[in-house]
PDB file of C-alpha atoms in Angstrom:
ATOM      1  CA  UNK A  13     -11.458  -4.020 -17.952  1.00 55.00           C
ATOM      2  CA  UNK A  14     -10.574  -7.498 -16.812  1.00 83.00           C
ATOM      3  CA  UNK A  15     -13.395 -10.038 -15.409  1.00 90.00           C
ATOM      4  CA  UNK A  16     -10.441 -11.820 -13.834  1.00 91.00           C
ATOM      5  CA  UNK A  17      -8.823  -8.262 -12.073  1.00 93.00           C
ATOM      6  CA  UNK A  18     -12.583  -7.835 -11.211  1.00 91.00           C
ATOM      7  CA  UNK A  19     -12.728 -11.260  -9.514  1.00 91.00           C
ATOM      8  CA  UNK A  20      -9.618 -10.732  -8.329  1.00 92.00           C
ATOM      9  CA  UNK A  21     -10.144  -7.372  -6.415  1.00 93.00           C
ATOM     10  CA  UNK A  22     -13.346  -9.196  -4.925  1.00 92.00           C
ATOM     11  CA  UNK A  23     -11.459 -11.924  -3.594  1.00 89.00           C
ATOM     12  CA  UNK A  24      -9.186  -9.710  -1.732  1.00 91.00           C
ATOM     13  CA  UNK A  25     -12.146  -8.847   1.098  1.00 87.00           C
ATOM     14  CA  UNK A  26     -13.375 -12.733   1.050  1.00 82.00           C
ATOM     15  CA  UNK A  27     -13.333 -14.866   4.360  1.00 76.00           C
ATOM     16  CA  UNK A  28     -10.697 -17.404   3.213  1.00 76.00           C
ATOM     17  CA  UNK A  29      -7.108 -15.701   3.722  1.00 77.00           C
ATOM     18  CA  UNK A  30      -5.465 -18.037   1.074  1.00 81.00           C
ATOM     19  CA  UNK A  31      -7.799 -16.711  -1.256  1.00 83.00           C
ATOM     20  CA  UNK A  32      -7.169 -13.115  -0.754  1.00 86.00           C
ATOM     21  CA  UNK A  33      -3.235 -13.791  -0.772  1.00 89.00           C
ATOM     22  CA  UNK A  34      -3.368 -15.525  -3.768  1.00 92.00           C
ATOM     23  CA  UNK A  35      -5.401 -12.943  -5.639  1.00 93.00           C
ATOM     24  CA  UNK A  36      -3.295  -9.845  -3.868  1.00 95.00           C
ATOM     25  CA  UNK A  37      -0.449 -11.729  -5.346  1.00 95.00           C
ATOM     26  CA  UNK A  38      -2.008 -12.234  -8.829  1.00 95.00           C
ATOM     27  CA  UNK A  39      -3.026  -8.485  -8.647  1.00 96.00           C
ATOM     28  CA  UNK A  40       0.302  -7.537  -7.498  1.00 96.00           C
ATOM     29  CA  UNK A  41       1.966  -9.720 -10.796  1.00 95.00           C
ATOM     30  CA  UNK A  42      -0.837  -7.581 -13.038  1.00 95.00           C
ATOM     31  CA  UNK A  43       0.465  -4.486 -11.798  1.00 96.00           C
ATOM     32  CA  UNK A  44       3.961  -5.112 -12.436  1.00 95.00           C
ATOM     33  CA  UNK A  45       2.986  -5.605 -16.592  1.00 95.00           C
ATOM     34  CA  UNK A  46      -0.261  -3.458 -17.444  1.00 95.00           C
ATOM     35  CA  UNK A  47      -2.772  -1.016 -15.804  1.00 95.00           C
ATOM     36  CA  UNK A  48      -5.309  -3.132 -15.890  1.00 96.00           C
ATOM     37  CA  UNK A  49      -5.272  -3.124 -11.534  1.00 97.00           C
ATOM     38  CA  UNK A  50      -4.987   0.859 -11.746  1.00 97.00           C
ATOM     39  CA  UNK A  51      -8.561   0.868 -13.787  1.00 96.00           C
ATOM     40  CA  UNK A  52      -9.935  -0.366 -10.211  1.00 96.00           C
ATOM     41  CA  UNK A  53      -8.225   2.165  -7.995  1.00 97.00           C
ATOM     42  CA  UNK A  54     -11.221   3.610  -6.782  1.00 96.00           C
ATOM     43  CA  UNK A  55     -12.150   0.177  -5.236  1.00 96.00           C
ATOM     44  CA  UNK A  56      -8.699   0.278  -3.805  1.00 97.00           C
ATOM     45  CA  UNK A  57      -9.719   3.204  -2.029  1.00 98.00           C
ATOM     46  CA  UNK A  58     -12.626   1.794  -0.532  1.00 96.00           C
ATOM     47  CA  UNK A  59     -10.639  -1.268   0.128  1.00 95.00           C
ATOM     48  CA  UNK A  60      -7.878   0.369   2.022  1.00 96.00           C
ATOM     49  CA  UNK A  61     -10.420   2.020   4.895  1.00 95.00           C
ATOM     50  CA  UNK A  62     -12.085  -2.129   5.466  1.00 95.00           C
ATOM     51  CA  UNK A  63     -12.257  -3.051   9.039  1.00 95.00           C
ATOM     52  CA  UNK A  64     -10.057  -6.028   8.072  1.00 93.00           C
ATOM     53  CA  UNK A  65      -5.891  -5.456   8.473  1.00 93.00           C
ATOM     54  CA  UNK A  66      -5.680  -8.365   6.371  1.00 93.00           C
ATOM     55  CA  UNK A  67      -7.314  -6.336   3.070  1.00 94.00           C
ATOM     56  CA  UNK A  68      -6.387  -2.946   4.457  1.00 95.00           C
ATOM     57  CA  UNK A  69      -2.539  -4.088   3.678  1.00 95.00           C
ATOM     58  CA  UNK A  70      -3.385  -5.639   0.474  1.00 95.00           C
ATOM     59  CA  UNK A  71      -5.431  -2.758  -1.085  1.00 96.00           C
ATOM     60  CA  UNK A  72      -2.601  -0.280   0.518  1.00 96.00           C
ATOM     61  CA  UNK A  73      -0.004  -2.864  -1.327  1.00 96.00           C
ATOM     62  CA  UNK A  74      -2.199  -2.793  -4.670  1.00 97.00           C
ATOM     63  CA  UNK A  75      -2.127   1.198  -4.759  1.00 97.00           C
ATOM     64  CA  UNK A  76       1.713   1.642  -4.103  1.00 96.00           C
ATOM     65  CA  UNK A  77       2.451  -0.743  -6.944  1.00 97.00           C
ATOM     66  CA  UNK A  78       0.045   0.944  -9.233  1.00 97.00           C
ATOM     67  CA  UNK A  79       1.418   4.246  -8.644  1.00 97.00           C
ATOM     68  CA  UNK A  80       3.496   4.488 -11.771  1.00 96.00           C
ATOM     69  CA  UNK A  81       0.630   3.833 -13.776  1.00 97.00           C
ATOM     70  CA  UNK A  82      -1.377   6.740 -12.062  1.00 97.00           C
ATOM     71  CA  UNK A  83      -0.876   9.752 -14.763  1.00 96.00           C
ATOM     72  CA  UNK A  84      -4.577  11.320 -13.640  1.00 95.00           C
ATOM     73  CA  UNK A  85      -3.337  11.630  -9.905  1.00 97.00           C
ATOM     74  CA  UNK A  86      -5.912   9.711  -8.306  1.00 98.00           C
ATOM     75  CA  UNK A  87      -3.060   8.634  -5.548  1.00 98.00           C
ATOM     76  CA  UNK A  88      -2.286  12.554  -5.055  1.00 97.00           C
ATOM     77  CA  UNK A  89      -5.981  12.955  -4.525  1.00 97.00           C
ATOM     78  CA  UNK A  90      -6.453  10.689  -1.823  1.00 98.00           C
ATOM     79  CA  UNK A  91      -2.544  10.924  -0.683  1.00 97.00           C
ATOM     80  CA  UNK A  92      -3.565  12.497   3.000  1.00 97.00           C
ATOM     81  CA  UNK A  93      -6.130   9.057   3.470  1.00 97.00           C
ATOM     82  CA  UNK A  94      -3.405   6.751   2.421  1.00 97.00           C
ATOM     83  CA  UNK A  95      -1.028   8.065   4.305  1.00 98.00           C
ATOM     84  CA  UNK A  96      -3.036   8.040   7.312  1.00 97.00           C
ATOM     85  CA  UNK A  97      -2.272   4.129   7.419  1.00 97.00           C
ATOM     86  CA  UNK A  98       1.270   5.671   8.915  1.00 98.00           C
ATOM     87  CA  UNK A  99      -1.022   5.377  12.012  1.00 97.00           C
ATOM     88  CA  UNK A 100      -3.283   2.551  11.310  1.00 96.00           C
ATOM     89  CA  UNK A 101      -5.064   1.069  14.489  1.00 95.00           C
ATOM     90  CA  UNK A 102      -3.232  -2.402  13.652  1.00 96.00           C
ATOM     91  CA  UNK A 103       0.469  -1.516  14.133  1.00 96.00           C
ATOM     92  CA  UNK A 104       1.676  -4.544  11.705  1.00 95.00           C
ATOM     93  CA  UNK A 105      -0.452  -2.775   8.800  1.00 96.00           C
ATOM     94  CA  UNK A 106       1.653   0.450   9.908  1.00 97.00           C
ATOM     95  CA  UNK A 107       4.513  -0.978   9.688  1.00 97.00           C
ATOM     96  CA  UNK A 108       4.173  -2.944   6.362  1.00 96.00           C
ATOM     97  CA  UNK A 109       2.708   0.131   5.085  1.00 96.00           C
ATOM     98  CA  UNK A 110       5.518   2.534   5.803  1.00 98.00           C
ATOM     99  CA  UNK A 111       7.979  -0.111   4.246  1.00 97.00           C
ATOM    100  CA  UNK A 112       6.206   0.664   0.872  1.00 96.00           C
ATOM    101  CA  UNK A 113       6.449   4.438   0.972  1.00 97.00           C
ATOM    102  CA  UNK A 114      10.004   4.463  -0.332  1.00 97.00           C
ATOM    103  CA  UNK A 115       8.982   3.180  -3.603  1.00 96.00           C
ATOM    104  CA  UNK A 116       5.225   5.175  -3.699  1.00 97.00           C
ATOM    105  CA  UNK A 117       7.992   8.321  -2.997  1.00 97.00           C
ATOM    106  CA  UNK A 118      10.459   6.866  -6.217  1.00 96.00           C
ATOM    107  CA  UNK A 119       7.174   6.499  -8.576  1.00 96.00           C
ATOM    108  CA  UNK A 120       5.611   9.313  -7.692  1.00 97.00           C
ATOM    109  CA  UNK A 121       8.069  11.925  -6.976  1.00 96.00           C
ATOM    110  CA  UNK A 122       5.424  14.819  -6.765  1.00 96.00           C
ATOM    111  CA  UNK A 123       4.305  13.631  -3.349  1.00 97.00           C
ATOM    112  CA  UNK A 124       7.774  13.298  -1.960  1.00 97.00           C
ATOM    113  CA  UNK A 125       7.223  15.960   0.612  1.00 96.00           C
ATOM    114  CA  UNK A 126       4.377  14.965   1.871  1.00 97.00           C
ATOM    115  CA  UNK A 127       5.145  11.337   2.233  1.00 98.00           C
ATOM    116  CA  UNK A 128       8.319  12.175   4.178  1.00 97.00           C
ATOM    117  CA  UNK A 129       6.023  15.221   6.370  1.00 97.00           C
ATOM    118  CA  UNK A 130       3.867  12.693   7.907  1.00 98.00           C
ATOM    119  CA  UNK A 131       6.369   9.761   8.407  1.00 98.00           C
ATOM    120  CA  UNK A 132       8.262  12.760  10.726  1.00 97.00           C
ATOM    121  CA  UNK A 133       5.225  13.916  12.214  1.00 97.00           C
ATOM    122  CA  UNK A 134       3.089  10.513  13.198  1.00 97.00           C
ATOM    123  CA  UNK A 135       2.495  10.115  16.235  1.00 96.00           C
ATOM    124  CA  UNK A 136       3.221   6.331  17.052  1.00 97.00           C
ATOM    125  CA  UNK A 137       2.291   6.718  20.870  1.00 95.00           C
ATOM    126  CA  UNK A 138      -1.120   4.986  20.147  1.00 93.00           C
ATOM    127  CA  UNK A 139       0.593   2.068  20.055  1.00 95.00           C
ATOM    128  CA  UNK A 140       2.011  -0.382  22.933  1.00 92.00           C
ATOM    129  CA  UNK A 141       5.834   0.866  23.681  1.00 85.00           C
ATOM    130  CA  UNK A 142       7.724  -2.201  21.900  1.00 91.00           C
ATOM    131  CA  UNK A 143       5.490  -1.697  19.095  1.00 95.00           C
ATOM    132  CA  UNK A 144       5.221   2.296  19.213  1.00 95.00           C
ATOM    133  CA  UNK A 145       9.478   2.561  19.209  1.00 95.00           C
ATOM    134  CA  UNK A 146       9.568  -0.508  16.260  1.00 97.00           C
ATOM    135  CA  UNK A 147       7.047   1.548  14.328  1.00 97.00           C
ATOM    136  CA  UNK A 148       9.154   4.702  14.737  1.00 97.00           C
ATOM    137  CA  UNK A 149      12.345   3.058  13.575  1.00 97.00           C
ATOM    138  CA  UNK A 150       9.969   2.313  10.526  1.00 98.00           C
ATOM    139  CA  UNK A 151       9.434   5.357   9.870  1.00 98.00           C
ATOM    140  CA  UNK A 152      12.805   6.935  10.402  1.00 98.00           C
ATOM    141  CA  UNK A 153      14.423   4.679   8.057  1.00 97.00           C
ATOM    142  CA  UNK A 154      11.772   5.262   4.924  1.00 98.00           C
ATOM    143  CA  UNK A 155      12.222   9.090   5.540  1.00 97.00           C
ATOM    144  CA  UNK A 156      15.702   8.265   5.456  1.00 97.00           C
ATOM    145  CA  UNK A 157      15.462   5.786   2.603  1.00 96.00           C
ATOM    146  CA  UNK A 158      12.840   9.189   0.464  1.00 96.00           C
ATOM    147  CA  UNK A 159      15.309  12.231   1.132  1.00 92.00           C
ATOM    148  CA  UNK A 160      18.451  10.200   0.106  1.00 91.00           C
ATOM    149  CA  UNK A 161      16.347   9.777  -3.416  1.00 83.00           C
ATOM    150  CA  UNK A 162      16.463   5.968  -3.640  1.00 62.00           C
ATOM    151  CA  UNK A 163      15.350   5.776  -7.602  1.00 54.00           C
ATOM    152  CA  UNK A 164      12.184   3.385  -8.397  1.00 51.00           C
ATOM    153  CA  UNK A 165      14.935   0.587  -8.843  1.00 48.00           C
ATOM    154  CA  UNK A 166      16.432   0.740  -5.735  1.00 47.00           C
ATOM    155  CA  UNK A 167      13.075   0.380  -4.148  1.00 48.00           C
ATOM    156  CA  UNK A 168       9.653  -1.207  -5.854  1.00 47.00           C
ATOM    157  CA  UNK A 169       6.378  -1.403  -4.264  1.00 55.00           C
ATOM    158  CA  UNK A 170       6.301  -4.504  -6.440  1.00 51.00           C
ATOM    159  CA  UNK A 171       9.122  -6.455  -5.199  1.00 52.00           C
ATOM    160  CA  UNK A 172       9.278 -10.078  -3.499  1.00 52.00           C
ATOM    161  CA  UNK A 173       8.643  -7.950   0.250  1.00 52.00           C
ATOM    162  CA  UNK A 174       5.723  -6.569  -0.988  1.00 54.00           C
ATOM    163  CA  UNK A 175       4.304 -10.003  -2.430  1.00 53.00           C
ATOM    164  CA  UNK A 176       4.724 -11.368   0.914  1.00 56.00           C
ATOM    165  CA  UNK A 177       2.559  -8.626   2.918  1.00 56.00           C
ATOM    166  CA  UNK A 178      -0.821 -10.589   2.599  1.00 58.00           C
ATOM    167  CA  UNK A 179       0.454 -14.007   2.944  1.00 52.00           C
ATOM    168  CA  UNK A 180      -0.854 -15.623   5.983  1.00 44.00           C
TER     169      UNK A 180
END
């Protein structure tokens, strides 16, 4: 394991946003070459239930792009968590989220299904009603995007959109 993906992970909760965009985006270049991020998905977890947005959508980020790397299933075994994010009280980290679920769906194929059951059935009304209808639209479209079987290159949880979630 990596001191600096160690460091790196660790930087993503820290007080200075810069900091924790830089390393998501570091982390987010690591996961593109190597599973050296995937040997830390089980701080990812943690990560991904913080009481910050801010490294709630970078640890959500971090374990859609390290999904192809995932050949013990640790994703499928916490899929119903993650994807309770659909929902998360911060409508922006919904909404980023749900944008990634078209490529979690292309690298892990296995969890199609699911991914596209609870984009139909969340329940958005938790949120205000410009937000609740945006986030529905969200979440039409990446159903959409799943059942028409966009292949991992039409879609990557590693591309530039996803490198520009925890940039603030």
């Amino acid at each position: 394991m990596s001191k600096e993906v160690e460091y790196a992970i660790k930087q993503l909760s820290g007080r200075i946003l810069r900091d924790s965009g830089n390393a998501y985006n570091a982390l987010l270049g690591t996961s593109r070459k190597s599973s050296d991020v995937y040997a830390y998905i089980g701080e990812l977890f943690a990560l991904m239930n913080d009481k910050s947005s801010h490294v709630r959508t970078c640890a959500l980020g971090l374990i859609c792009a390290n999904a192809k790397w995932d050949e013990q299933k640790k994703i499928d075994g916490h899929i119903d968590e993650i994807l309770s994010h659909i929902t998360d009280e911060k409508p922006i980290t919904a909404r980023q989220f749900i944008k990634l679920l078209p490529g979690l769906a292309a690298k892990k194929p296995e969890l199609k299904e699911t991914i596209v059951n609870a984009l139909n059935n969340a329940d958005f009304s938790v949120y205000p009603d410009g937000m609740s209808s945006l986030a529905a639209k969200d979440a039409a479209e990446a159903a959409a995007e799943i059942a028409a079987g966009v292949d991992e290159s039409g879609h990557s949880c590693c591309d530039d959109e996803s490198a520009a979630l925890c940039k603030r």
